[in-house]
Coordinates of C-alpha atoms in Angstrom, one line a residue:
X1 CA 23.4 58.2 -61.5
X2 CA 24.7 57.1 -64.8
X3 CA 23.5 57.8 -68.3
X4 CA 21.5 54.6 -68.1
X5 CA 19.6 55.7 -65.4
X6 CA 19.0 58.9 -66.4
X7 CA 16.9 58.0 -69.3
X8 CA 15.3 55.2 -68.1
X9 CA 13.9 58.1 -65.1
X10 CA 10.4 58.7 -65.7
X11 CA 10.6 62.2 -64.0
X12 CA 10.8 65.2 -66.4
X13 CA 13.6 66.4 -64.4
X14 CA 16.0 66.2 -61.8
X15 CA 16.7 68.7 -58.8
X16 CA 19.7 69.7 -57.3
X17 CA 19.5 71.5 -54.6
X18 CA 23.9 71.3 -53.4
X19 CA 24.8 73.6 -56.3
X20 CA 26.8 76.6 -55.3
X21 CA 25.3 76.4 -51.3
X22 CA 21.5 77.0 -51.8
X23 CA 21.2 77.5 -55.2
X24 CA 19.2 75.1 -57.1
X25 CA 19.9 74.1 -60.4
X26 CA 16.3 72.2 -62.2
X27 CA 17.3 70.9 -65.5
X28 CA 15.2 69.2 -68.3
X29 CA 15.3 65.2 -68.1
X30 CA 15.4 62.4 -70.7
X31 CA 11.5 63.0 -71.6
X32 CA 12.1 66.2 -73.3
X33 CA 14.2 64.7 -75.9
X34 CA 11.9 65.3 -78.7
X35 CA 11.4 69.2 -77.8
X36 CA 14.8 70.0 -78.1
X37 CA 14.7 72.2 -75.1
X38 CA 16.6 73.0 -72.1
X39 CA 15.9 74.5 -68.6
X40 CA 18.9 75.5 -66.7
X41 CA 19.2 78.2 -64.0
X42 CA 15.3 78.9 -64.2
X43 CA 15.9 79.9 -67.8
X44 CA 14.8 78.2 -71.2
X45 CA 16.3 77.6 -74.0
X46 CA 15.8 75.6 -77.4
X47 CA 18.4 74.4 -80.1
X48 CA 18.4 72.0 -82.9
X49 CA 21.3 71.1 -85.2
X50 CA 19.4 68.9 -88.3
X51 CA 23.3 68.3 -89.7
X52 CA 24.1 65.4 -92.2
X53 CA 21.0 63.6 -90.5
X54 CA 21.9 64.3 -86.8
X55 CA 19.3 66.2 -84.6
X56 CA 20.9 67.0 -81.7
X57 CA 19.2 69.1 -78.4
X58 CA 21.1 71.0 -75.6
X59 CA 18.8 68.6 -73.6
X60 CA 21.3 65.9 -74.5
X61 CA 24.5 67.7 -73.6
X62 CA 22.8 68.8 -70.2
X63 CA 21.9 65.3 -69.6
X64 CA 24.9 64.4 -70.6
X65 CA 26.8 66.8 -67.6
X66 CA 24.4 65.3 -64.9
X67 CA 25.6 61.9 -64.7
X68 CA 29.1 63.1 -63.5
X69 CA 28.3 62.2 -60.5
X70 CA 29.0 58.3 -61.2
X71 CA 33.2 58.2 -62.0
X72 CA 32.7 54.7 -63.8
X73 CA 30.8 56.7 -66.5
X74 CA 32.8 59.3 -67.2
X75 CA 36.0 56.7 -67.5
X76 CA 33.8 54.6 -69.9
X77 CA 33.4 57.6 -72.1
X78 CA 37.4 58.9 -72.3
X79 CA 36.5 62.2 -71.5
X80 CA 36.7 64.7 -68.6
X81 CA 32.5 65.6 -68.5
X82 CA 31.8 68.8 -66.2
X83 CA 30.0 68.9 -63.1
X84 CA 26.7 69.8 -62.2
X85 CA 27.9 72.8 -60.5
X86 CA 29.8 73.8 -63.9
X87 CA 27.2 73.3 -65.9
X88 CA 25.0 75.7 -63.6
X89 CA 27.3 78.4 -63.8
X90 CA 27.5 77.9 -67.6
X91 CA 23.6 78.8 -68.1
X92 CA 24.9 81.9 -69.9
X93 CA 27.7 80.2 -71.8
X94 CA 24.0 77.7 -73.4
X95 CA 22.3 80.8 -73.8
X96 CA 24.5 82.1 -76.3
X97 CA 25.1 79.1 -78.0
X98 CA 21.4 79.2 -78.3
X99 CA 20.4 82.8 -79.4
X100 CA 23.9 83.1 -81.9
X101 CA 23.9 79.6 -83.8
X102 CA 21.5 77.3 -85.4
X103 CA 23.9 74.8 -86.9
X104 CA 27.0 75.2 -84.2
X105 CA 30.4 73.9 -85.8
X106 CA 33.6 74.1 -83.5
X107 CA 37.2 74.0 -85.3
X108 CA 38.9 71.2 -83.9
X109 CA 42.4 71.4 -84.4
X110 CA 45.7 72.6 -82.5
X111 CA 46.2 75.9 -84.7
X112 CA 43.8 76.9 -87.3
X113 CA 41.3 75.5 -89.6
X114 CA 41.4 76.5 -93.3
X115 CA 38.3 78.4 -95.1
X116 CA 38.5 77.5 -98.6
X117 CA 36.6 78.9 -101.3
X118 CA 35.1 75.4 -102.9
X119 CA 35.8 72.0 -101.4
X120 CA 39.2 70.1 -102.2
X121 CA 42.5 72.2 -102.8
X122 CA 39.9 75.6 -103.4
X123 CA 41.8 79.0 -102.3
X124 CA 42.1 79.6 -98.8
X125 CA 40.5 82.8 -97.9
X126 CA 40.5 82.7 -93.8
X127 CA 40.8 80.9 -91.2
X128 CA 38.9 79.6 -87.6
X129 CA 41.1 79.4 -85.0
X130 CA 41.4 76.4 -82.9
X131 CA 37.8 76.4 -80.6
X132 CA 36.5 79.2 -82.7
X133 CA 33.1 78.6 -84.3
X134 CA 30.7 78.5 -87.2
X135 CA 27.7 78.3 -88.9
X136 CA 27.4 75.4 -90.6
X137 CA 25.3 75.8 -93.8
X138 CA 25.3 72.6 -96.0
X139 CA 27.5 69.3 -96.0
X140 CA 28.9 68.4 -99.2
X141 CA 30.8 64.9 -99.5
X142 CA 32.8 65.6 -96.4
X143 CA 32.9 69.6 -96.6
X144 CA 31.1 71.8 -94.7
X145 CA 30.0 75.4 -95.9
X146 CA 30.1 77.2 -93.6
X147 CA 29.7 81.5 -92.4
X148 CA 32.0 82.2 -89.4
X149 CA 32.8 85.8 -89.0
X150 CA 33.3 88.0 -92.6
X151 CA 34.2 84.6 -93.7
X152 CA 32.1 82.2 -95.5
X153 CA 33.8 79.2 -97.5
X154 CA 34.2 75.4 -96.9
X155 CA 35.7 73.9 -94.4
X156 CA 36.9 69.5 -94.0
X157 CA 34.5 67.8 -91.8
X158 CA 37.4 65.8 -90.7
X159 CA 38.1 69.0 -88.5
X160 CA 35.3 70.2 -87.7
X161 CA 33.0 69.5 -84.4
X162 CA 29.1 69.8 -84.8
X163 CA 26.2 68.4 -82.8
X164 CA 26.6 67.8 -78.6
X165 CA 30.6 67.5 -79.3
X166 CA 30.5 70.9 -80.1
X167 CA 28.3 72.3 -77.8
X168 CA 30.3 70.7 -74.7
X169 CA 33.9 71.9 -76.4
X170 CA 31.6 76.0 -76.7
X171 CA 31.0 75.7 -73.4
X172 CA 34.7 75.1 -72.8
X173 CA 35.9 78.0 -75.1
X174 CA 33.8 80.5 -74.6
X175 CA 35.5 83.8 -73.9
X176 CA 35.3 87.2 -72.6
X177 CA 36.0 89.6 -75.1
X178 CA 36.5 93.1 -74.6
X179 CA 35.8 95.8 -78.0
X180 CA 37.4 98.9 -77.9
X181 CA 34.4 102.0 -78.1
X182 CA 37.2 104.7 -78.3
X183 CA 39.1 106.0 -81.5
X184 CA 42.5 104.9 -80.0
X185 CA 42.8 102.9 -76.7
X186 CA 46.3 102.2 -75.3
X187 CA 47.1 98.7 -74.6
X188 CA 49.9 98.9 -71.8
X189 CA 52.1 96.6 -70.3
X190 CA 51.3 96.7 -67.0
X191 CA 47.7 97.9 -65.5
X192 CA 49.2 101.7 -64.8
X193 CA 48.7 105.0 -66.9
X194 CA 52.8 105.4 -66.2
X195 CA 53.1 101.8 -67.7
X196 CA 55.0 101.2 -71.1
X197 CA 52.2 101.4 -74.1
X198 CA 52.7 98.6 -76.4
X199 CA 50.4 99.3 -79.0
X200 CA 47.3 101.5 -79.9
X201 CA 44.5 99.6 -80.1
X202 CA 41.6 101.5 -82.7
X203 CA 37.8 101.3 -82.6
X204 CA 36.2 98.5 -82.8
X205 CA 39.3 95.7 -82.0
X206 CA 37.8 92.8 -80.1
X207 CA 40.6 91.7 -77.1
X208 CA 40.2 88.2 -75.2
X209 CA 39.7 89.1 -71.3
X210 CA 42.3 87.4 -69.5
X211 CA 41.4 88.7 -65.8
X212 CA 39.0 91.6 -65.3
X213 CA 40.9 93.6 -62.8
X214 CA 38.3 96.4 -62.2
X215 CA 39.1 99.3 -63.6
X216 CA 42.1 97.4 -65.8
X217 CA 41.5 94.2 -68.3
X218 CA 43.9 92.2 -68.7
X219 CA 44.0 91.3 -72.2
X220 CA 45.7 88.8 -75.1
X221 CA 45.8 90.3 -78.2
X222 CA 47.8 89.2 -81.4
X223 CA 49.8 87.0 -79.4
X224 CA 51.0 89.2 -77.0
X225 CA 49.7 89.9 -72.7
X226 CA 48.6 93.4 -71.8
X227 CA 46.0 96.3 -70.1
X228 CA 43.7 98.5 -71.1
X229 CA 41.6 100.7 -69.2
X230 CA 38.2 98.9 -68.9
X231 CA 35.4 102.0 -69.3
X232 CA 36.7 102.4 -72.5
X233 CA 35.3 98.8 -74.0
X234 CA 32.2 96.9 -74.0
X235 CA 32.4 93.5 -72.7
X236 CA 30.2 90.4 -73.7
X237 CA 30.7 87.0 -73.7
X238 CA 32.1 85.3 -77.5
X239 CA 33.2 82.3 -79.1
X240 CA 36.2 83.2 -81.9
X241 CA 35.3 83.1 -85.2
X242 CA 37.8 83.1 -88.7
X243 CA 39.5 85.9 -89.8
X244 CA 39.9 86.8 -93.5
X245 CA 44.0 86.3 -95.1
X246 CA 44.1 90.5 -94.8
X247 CA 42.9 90.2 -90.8
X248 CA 45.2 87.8 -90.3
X249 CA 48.1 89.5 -92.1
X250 CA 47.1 93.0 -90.9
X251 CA 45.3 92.1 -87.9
X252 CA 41.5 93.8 -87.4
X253 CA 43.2 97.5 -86.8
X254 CA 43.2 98.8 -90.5
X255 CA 42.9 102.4 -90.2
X256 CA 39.0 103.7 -91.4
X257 CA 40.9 105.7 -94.2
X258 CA 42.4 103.1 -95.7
X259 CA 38.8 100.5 -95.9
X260 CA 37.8 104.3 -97.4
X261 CA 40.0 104.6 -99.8
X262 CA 40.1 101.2 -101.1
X263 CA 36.1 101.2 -101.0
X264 CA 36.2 104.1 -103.0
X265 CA 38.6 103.0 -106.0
X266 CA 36.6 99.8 -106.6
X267 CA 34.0 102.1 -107.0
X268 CA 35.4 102.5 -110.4
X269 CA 36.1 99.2 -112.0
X270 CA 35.0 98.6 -114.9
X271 CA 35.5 102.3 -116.2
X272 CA 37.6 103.8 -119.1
X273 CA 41.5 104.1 -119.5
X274 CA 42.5 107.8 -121.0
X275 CA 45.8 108.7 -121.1
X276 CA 46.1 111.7 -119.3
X277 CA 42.8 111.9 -118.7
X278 CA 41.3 113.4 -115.3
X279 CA 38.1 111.8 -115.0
X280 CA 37.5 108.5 -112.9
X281 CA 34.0 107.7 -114.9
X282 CA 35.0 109.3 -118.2
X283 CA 38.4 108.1 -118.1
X284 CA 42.1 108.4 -116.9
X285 CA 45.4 106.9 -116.8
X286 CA 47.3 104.5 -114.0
X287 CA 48.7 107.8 -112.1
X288 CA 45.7 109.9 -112.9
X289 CA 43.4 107.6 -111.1
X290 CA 46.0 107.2 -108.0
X291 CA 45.8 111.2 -108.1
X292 CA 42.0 111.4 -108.0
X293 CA 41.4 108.5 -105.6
X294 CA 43.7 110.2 -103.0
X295 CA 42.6 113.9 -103.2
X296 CA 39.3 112.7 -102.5
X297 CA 40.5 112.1 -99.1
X298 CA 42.4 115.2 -99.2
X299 CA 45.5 113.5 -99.9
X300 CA 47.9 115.5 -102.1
X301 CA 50.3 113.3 -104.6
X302 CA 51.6 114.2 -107.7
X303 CA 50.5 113.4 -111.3
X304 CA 53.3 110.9 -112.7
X305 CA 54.0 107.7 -111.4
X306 CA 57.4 109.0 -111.7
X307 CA 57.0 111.7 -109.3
X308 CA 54.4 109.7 -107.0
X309 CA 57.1 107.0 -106.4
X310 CA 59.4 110.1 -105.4
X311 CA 57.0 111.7 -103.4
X312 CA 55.8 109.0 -101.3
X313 CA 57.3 106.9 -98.5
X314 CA 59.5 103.9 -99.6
X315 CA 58.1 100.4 -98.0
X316 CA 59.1 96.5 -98.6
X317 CA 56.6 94.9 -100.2
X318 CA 56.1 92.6 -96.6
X319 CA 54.8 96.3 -95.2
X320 CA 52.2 96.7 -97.8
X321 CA 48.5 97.6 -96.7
X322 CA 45.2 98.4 -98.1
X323 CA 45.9 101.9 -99.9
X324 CA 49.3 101.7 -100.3
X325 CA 51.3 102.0 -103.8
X326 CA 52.7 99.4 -105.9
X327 CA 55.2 101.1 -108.7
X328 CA 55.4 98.7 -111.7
X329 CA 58.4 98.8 -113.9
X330 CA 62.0 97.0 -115.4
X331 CA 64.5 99.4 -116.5
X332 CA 62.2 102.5 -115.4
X333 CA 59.0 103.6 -113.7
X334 CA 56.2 102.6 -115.9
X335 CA 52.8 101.8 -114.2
X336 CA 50.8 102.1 -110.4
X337 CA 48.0 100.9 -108.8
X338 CA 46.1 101.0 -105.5
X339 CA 47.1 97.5 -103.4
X340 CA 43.5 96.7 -101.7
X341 CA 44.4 93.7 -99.7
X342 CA 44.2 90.3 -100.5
X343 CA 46.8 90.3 -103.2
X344 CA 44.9 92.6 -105.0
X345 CA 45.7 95.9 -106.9
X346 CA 42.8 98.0 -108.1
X347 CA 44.8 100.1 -111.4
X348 CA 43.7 102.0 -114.4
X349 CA 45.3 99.0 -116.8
X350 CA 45.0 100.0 -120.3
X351 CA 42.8 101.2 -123.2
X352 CA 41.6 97.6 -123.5
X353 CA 40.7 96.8 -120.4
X354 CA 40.2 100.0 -118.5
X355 CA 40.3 100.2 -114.4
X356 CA 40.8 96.6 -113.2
X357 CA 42.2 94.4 -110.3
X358 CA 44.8 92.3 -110.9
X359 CA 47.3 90.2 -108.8
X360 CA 49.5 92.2 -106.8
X361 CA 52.9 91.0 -108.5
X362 CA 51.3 90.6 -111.8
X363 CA 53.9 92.3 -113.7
X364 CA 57.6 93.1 -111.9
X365 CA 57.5 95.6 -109.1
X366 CA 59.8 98.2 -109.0
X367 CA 59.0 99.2 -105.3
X368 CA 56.0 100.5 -103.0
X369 CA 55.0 104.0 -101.7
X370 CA 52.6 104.5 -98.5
X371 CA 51.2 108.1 -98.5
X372 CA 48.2 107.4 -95.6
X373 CA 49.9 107.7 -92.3
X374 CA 48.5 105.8 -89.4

């Protein structure tokens, strides 16, 4: 039955009763159109996407899956279009299209997708990976705003899939992803306790399930194939979503202490510069306010910059992460501040302008210090 034929049927849906054996798939017909809804695997669902004029229904992609079953049609639309059966056994994969995304965008591109922070050349600040999705907010000539993860920026329409195009290519992509519920999980590099561990994955880090071995998962994770024991992780179904610059420099395993830390100095932007002062609201200097940040996490350093350089463990300035030190200085030691990510320091400047950020290279570096070991 092709397309046509489909919507030209005056019956509000169709039956199938050859999906999977004896299971029987009922899905919303042509009439339902204007309701926007969707019946597949006895379950409802209802989804709109009002973008740049376009109202498009799960009804239409569903519809859209049925009439597989003429060859001619899918050849006249140059695409590969699921089958029935698929689409029955992707009732889950519509549901979560449906309960997660209003507006559903879809990167479409062989890599990433850049998140800028206005349209044009604005500053990248993440990125979607290829089949990863959005919220689409707004269009604006061309641009999308859109929220995908921690992420939320504008994105080129000319890249971007919205409507039934990117509800088929969801369906596609979506994934099961596995989040670590443990403080430290190993990731190993075969599914064995005696196995090689390749890294340590911390709470919270979201893995893509390769194969679900039983009590092992086999798992992708920043580009590399592993296990990891599977009662130690929650599983659910996801589609990716952008990553901020730090995730993707960092990846998502930044220890709690240093989001603490960082969290803690920005606290105190905006107040006063004393030399030698010990105060980080009445006022203090650039190794004063390293000093006081640190202890509060029970972290001992010393009181010059001098001396914290000396003190602390020499790292390239490729190694740098969120509460490290960056040591400021030509012929000597003369300044410090706090990096915070995003090539950012958080520093107690100067009588003038007091604790600020600043760029991270803003003035020569004479070399970086890592006290937080993780």
């Amino acid at each position: 039955m092709t397309i046509k034929k489909i919507r030209e049927n005056k019956k509000s849906f169709v039956t199938r009763n050859t999906v999977k054996g004896a299971a029987t798939f009922i899905a919303a017909g042509a009439i339902l159109f204007g309701a926007n809804t969707l019946t597949a695997k006895a379950e409802t669902y209802t989804y709109s996407i009002p973008v740049a004029g376009v109202s498009v229904a799960l009804t239409e992609y569903l519809e859209e899956q049925q009439s597989v079953e003429n060859a001619a049609s899918a050849s006249l639309t140059e695409r590969s279009i699921p089958t029935v059966e698929a689409v029955a056994t992707n009732a889950q994969a519509l549901k979560f299209i449906n309960e997660n995304y209003k507006n559903l965008g879809i990167a479409n591109v062989n890599t990433s997708l850049n998140v800028r922070v206005s349209p044009g050349n604005g500053k990248v600040i993440g990125r979607i990976p290829a089949g990863g999705a959005c919220e689409v907010l707004e269009e604006t000539n061309g641009w999308f705003k859109i929220k995908s993860g921690d992420v939320e920026g504008y994105v080129s329409g000319n890249y971007l899939l919205t409507g039934n195009l990117a509800i088929e290519r969801a369906v596609k992509e979506l994934a099961s992803i596995a989040t670590v519920n443990v403080s430290g999980l190993n990731m190993r590099k075969s599914a064995s306790t005696s196995s090689g561990v390749m890294r340590v994955l911390r709470r919270n880090t979201a893995v893509k399930v390769l194969e679900d071995l039983g009590e092992w998962l086999k798992i992708t994770h920043n580009n590399s194939t592993g296990y990891i024991y599977a009662k130690y992780t929650e599983q659910e179904y996801k589609l990716a979503e952008a990553l901020t610059m730090d995730e993707i420099r960092y990846g998502k395993e930044i220890s709690d202490i240093r989001e603490q830390v960082v969290a803690y100095a920005k606290q105190f932007v905006g107040n006063p510069y004393v030399y030698g002062g010990n105060s980080l609201t009445k006022g203090t200097d650039c190794s004063g306010f390293v000093k006081l940040i640190m202890a509060h996490f029970g972290i001992t350093t010393p009181r010059t910059a001098t001396t914290q350089y000396n003190a602390g463990k020499k790292i390239s300035v490729a190694e740098l992460l969120p509460g490290d030190m960056i040591v400021y200085g030509d012929k000597q030691i003369e300044h410090i501040g706090i990096y915070i990510g995003d090539g950012q320091v958080v520093h107690a400047s100067n009588v003038k302008t007091g604790i600020k950020y600043s760029k991270y290279n803003y003035r020569k570096i004479w070399g970086c210090v890592r006290f937080i070991e993780d």
